[in-house]
CSV table of C-alpha atoms in Angstrom, one decimal:
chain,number,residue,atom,x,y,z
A,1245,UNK,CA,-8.9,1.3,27.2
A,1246,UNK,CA,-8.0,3.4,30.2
A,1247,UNK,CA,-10.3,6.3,31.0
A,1248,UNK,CA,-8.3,8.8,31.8
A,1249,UNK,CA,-8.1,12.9,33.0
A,1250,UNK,CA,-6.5,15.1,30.5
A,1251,UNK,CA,-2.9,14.6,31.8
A,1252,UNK,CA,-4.3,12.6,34.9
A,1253,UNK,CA,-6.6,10.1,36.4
A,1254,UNK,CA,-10.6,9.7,35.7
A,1255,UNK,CA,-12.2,8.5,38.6
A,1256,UNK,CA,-16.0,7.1,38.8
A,1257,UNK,CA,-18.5,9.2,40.4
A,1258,UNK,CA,-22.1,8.2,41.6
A,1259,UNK,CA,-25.1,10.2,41.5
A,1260,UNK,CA,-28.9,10.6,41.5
A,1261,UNK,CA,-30.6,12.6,38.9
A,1262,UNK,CA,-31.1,11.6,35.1
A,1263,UNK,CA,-28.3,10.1,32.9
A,1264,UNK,CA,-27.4,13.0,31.5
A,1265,UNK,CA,-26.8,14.7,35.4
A,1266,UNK,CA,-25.1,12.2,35.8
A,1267,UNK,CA,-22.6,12.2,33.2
A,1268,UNK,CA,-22.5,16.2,33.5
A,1269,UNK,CA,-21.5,15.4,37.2
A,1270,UNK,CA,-19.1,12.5,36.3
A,1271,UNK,CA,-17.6,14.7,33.4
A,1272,UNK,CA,-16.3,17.6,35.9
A,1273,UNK,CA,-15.1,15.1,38.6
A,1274,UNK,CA,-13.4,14.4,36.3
A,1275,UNK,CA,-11.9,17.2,34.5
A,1276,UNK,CA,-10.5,18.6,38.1
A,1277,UNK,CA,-6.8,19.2,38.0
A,1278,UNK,CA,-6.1,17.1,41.4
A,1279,UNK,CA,-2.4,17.9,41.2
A,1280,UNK,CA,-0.6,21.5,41.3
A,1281,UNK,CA,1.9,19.7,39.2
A,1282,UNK,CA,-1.5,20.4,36.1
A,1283,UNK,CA,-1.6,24.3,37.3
A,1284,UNK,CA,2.4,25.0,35.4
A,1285,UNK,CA,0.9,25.0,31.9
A,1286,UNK,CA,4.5,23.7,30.6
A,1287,UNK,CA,4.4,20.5,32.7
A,1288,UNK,CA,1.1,19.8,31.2
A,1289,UNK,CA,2.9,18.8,27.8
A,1290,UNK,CA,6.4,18.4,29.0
A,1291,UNK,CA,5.0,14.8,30.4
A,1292,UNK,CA,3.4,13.8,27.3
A,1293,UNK,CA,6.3,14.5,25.2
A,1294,UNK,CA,8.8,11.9,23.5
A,1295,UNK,CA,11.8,14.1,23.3
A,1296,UNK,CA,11.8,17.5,25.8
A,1297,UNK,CA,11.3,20.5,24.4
A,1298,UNK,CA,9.9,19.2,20.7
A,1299,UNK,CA,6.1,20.8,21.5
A,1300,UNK,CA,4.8,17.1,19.8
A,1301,UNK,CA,2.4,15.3,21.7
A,1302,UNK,CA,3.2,11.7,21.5
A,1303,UNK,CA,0.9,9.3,20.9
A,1304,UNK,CA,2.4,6.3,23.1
A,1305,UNK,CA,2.2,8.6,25.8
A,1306,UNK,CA,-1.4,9.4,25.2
A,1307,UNK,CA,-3.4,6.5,24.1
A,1308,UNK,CA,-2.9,3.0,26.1
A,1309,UNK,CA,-0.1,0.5,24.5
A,1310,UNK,CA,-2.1,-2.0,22.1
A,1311,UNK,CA,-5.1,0.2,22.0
A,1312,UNK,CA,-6.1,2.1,18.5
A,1313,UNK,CA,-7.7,5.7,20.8
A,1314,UNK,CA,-8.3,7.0,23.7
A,1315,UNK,CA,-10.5,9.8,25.8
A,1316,UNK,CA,-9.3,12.4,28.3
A,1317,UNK,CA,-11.1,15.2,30.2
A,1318,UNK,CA,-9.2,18.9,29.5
A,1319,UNK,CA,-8.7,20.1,33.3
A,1320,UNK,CA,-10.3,24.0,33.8
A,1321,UNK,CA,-8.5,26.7,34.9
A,1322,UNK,CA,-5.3,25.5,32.3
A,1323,UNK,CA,-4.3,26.7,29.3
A,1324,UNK,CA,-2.9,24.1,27.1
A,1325,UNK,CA,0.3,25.7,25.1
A,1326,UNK,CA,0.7,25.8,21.5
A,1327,UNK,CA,1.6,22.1,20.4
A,1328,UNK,CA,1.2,19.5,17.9
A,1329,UNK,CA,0.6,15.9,17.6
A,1330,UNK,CA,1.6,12.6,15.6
A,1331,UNK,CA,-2.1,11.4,16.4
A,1332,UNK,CA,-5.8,12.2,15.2
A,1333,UNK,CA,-7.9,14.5,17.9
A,1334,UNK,CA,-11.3,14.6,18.0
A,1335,UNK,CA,-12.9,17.7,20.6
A,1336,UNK,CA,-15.9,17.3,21.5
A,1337,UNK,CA,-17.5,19.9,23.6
A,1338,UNK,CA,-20.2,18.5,25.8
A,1339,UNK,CA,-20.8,21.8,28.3
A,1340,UNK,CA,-19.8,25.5,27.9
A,1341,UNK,CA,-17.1,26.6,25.7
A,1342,UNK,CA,-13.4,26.5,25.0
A,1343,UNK,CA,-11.1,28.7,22.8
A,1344,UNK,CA,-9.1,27.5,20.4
A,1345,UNK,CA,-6.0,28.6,18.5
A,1346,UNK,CA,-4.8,26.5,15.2
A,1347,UNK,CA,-1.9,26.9,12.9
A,1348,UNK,CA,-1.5,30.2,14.5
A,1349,UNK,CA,-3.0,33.1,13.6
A,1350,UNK,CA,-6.6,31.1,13.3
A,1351,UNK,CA,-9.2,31.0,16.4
A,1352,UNK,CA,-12.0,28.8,16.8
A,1353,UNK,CA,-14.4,29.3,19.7
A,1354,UNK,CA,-16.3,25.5,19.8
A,1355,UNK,CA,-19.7,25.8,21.7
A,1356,UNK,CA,-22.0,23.4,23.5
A,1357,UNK,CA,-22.7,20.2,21.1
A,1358,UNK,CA,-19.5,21.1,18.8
A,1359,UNK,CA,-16.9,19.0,17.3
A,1360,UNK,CA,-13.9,20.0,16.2
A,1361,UNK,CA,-11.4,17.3,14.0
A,1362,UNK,CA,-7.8,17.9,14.2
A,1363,UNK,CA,-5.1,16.3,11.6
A,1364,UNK,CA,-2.0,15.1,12.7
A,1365,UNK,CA,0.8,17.6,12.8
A,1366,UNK,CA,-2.0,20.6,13.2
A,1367,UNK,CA,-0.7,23.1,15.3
A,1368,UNK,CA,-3.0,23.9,18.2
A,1369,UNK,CA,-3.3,25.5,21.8
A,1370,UNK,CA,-6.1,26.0,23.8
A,1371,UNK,CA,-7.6,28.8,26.3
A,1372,UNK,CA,-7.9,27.9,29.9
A,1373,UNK,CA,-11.5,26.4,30.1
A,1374,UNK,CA,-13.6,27.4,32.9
A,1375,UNK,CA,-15.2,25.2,36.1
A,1376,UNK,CA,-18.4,24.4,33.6
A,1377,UNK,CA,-16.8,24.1,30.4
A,1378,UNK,CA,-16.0,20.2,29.8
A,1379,UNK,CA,-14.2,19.5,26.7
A,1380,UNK,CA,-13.8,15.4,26.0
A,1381,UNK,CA,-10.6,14.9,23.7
A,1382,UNK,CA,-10.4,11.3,21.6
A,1383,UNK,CA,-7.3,10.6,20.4
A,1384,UNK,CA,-6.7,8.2,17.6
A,1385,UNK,CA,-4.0,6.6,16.4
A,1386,UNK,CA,-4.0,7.1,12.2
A,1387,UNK,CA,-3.5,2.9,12.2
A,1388,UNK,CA,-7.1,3.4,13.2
A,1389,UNK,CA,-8.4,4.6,9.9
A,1390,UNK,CA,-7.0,1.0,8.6
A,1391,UNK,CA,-9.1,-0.5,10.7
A,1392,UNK,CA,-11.2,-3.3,9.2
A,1393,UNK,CA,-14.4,-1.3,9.8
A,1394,UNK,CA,-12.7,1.5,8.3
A,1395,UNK,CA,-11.9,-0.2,5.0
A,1396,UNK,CA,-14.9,0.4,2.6
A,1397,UNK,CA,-15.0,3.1,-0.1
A,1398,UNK,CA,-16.3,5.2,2.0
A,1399,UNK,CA,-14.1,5.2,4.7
A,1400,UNK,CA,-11.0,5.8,2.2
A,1401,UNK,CA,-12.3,9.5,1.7
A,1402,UNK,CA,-11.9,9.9,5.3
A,1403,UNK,CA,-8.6,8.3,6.0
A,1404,UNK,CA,-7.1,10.6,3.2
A,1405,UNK,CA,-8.5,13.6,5.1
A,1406,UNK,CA,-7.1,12.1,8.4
A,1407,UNK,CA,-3.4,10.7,8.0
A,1408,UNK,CA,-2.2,12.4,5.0
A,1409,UNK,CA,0.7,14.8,5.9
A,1410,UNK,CA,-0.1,18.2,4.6
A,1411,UNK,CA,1.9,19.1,1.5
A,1412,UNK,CA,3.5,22.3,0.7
A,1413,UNK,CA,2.3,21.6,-2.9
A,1414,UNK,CA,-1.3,21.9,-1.6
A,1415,UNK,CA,-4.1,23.5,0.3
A,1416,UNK,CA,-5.0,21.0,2.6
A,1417,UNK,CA,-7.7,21.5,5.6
A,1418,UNK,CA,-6.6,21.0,9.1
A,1419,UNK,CA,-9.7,20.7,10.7
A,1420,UNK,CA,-13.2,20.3,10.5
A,1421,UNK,CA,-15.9,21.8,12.9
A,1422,UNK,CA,-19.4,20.6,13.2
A,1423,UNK,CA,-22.4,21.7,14.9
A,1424,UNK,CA,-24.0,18.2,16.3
A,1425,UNK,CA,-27.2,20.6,17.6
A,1426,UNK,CA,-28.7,19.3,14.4
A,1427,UNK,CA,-26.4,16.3,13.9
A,1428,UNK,CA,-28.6,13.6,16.5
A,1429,UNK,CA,-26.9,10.7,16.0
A,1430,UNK,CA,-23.1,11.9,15.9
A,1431,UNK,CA,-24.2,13.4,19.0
A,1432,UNK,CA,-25.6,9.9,20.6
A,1433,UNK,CA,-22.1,8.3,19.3
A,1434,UNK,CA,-20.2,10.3,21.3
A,1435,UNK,CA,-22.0,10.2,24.0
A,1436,UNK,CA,-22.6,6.6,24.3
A,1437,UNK,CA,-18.6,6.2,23.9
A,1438,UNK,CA,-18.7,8.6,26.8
A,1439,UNK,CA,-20.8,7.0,28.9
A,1440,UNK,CA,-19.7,3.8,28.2
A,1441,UNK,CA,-16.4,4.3,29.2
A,1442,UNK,CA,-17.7,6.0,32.8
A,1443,UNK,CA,-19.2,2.6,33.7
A,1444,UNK,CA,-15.7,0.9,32.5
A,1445,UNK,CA,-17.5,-2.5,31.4
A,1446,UNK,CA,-15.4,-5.4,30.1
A,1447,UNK,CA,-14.7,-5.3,26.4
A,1448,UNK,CA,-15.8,-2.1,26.0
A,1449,UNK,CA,-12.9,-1.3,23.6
A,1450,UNK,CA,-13.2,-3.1,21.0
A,1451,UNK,CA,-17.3,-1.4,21.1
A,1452,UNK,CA,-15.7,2.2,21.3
A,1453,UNK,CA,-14.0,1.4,18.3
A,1454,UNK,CA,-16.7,0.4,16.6
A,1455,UNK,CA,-18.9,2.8,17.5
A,1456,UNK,CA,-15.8,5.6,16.8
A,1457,UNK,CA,-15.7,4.0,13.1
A,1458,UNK,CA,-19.7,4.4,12.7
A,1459,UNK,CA,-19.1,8.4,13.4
A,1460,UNK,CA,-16.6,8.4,11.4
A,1461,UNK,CA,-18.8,7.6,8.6
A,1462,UNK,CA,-21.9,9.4,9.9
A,1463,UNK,CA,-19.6,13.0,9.8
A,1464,UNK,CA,-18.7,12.0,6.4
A,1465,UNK,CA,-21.9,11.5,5.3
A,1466,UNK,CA,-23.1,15.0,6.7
A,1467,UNK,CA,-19.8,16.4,5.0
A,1468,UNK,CA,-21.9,19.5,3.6
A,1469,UNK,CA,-22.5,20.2,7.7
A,1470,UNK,CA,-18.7,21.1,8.0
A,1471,UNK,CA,-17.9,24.7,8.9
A,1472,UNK,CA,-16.3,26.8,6.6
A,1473,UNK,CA,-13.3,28.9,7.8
A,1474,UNK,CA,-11.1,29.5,4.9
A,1475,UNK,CA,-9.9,28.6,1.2
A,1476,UNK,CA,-8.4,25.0,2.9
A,1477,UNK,CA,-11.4,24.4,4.3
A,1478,UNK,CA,-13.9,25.4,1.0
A,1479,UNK,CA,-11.6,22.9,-1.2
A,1480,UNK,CA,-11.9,19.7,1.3
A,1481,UNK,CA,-15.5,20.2,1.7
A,1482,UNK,CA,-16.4,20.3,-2.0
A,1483,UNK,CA,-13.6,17.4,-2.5
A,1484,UNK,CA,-15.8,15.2,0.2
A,1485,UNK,CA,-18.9,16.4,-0.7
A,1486,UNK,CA,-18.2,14.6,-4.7
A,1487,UNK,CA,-17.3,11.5,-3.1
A,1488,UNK,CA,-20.4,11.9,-0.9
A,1489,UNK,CA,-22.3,12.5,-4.2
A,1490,UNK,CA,-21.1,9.2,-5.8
A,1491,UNK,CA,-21.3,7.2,-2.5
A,1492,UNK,CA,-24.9,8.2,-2.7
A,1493,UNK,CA,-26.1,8.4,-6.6
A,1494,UNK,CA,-22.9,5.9,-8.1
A,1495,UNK,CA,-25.9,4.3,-10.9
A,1496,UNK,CA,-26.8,7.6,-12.3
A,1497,UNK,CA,-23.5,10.4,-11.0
A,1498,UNK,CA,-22.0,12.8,-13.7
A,1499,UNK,CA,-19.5,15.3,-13.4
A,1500,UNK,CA,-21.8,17.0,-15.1
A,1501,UNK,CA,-24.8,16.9,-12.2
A,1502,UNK,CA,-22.3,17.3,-9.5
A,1503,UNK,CA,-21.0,20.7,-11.2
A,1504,UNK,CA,-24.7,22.1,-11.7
A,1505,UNK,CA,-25.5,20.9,-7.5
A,1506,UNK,CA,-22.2,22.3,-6.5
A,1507,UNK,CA,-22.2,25.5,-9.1
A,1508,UNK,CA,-19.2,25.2,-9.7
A,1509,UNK,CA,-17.4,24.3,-13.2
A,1510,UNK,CA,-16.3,20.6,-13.9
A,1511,UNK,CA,-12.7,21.7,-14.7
A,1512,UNK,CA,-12.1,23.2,-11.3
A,1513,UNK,CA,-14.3,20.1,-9.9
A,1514,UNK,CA,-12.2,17.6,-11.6
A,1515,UNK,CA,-8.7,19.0,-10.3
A,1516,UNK,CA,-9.9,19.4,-6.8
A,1517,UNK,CA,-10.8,15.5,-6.8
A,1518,UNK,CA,-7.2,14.7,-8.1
A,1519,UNK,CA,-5.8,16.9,-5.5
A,1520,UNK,CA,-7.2,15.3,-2.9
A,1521,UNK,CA,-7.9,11.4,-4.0
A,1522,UNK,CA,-5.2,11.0,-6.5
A,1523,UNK,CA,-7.7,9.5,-8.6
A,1524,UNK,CA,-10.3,11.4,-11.3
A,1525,UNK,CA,-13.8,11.7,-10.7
A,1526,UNK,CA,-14.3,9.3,-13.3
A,1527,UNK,CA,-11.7,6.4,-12.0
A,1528,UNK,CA,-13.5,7.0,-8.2
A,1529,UNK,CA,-16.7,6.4,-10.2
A,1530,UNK,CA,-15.8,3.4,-11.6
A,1531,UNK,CA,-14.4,2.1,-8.3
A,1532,UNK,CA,-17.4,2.8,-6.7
A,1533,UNK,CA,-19.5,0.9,-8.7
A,1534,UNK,CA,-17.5,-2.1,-8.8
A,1535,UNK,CA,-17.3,-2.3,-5.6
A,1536,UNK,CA,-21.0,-2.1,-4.9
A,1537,UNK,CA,-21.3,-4.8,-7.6
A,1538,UNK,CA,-18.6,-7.1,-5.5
A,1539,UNK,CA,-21.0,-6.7,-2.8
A,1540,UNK,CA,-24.1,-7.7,-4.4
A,1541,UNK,CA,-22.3,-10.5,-6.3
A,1542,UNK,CA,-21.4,-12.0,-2.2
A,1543,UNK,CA,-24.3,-11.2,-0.4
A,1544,UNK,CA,-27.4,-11.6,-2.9
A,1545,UNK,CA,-28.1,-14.5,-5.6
A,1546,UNK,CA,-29.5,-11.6,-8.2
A,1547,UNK,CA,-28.2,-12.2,-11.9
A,1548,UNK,CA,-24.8,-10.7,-13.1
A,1549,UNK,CA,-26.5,-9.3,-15.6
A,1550,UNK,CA,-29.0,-7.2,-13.6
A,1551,UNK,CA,-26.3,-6.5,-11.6
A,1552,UNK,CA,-24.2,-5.2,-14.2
A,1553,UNK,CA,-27.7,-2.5,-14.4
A,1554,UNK,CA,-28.4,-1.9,-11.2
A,1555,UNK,CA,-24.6,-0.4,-10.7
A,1556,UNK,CA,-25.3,1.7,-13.4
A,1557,UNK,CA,-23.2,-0.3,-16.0
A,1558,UNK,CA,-25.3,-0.4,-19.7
A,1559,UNK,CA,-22.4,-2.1,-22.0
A,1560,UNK,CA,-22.1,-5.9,-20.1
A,1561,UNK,CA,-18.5,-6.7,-21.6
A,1562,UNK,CA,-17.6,-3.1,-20.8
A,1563,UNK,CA,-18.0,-3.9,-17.0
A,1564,UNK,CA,-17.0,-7.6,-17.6
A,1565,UNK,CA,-13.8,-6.2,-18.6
A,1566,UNK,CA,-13.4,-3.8,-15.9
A,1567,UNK,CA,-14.3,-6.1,-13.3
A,1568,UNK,CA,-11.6,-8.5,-14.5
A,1569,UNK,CA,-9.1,-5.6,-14.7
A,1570,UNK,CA,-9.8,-5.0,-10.9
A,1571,UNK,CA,-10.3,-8.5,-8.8
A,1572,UNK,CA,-8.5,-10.9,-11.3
A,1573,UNK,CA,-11.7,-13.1,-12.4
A,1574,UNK,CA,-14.9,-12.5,-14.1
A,1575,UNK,CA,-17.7,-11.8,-11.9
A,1576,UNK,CA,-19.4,-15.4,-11.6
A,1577,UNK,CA,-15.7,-16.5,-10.7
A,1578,UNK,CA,-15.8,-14.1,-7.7
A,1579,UNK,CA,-19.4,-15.1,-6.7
A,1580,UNK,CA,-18.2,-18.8,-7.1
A,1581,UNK,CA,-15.2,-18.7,-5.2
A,1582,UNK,CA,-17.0,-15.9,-2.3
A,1583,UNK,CA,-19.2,-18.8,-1.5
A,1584,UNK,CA,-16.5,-21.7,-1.6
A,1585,UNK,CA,-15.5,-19.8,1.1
A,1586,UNK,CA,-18.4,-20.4,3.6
């Protein structure tokens, strides 16, 4: 992975001071626009795009060839015009403050510590940011979210919010802003991916990534952290925040708990969660659980049967049945053939 300045080159700067000097100093060598060609706000995009004129942001002109994201430094004293992109952004703010405009008529103002999530095909520009205003941009490539790290239950939730195209059928959020003040460890993610990538070690790809897929999963865990800005954004939250809910309590969830926590009814809950997962409440339930039991089936030598309990199964040919339904072979058939394997 190239580190590279917002629409031009990163170069490594030394300094005294603490780390966090350091990077500060690092951060705004880098973000200098070192070419008047970055001052004309349309050549900014005009060299990023695939076909002249189109206003999308491609991503094989943004992120290295072979590589899953990337990281750039916004340069100050440019505004960035009104565009979109057929990758995933991620803004994090690490000094000041930027201004930003998205789908039009909505502006976000992201502060010291902030993140802000962008789908692909989200419209967006961006105020000219000042000399202390660094803004680190990770772009990834929605192939990422397929990732094997990526794979798990969990992560499904989150690749549904990130490479689905919005429909016209549908209220869909375009973004989500967090406030990290609180959020430690999303904050030491980025960070460390930031830091990391300043020192330019060998292999430190295939770590970013990593580490990019543990934040993933640590902002979907703090779902209920998102900002709120409008109806879009209400429905996604409460959407993530039941799969959050059965990620979390998948022996003992209800519709019926989740609607009491979330005061809200289990009709409307139910039809957001089809909205957005394609699958009921229920049915995500069920995967859930199965899925936990696959686990424990492969890593632990505990009996099917207490198994069977501990997912929050009480009928054993019930789950024996749906277990069958779902991998092909009863459960002692997939622990069998899991450790034929090793």
């Amino acid at each position: 992975m190239n580190w590279k300045m917002a629409w031009g080159t990163c170069h490594f700067v030394t300094g005294r001071g603490s780390v966090k000097e350091e990077l500060l100093k690092y951060l705004k060598e880098a973000s200098e626009a070192k070419n008047g060609i970055w001052k004309e706000t349309s050549s900014i995009l005009c060299h990023h795009e695939k076909e002249p004129g189109s206003n999308v942001v491609d991503k094989d002109l943004v992120i290295g060839q072979g590589e899953l994201m990337d990281m750039h430094c916004q340069p100050p004293d440019v505004s960035i015009p009104d565009h979109s992109h057929n990758y995933v952004e991620l803004v994090y703010m690490y000094s000041g403050s930027t201004v930003h405009k998205i789908n039009g008529p909505s502006i976000l103002r992201l502060d010291n510590n902030d993140l802000l999530l962008l789908r692909q095909g989200t419209s967006h520009a961006i105020e000219p940011a000042g000399e202390d205003d660094i803004a680190v941009h990770f772009f990834l490539l929605p192939e990422f979210f397929f990732y094997p790290e990526m794979m798990t239950e969990a992560g499904s939730a989150l690749r549904h919010f990130f490479t689905r195209n919005p429909s016209g059928k549908h209220l869909v959020a375009d973004y989500l802003h967090f406030h990290l003040q609180d959020m430690l460890p999303a904050k030491n993610l980025l960070e460390n991916m930031i830091w990391s990538m300043m020192k330019d070690k060998k292999g430190r790809q295939e770590i970013n990534q990593a580490t990019m897929g543990i934040l993933i999963m640590e902002l979907f865990h703090n779902a209920d952290k998102a900002e709120l800005h409008d109806m879009a954004q209400y429905e996604e939250k409460v959407a993530m925040t039941a799969y959050q809910y059965l990620e979390n309590n998948y022996p003992s969830a209800t519709l019926e708990e989740f609607s009491t926590l979330s005061m809200q009814p289990p009709y409307y809950i139910s039809r957001l969660f089809k909205r957005h997962y394609q699958v009921t409440f229920t049915e995500c339930l069920q995967l859930i659980r199965l899925m936990k039991a696959a686990v424990l089936l492969t890593s632990t030598s505990i009996p099917v049967e207490e198994i069977i309990v501990e997912v929050g199964y009480e009928n054993s040919s019930y789950f024996h049945r749906l277990f069958k339904e779902r991998y092909g072979m009863t459960p002692k058939q997939y622990r069998d053939k899991s450790k034929c394997q090793f």
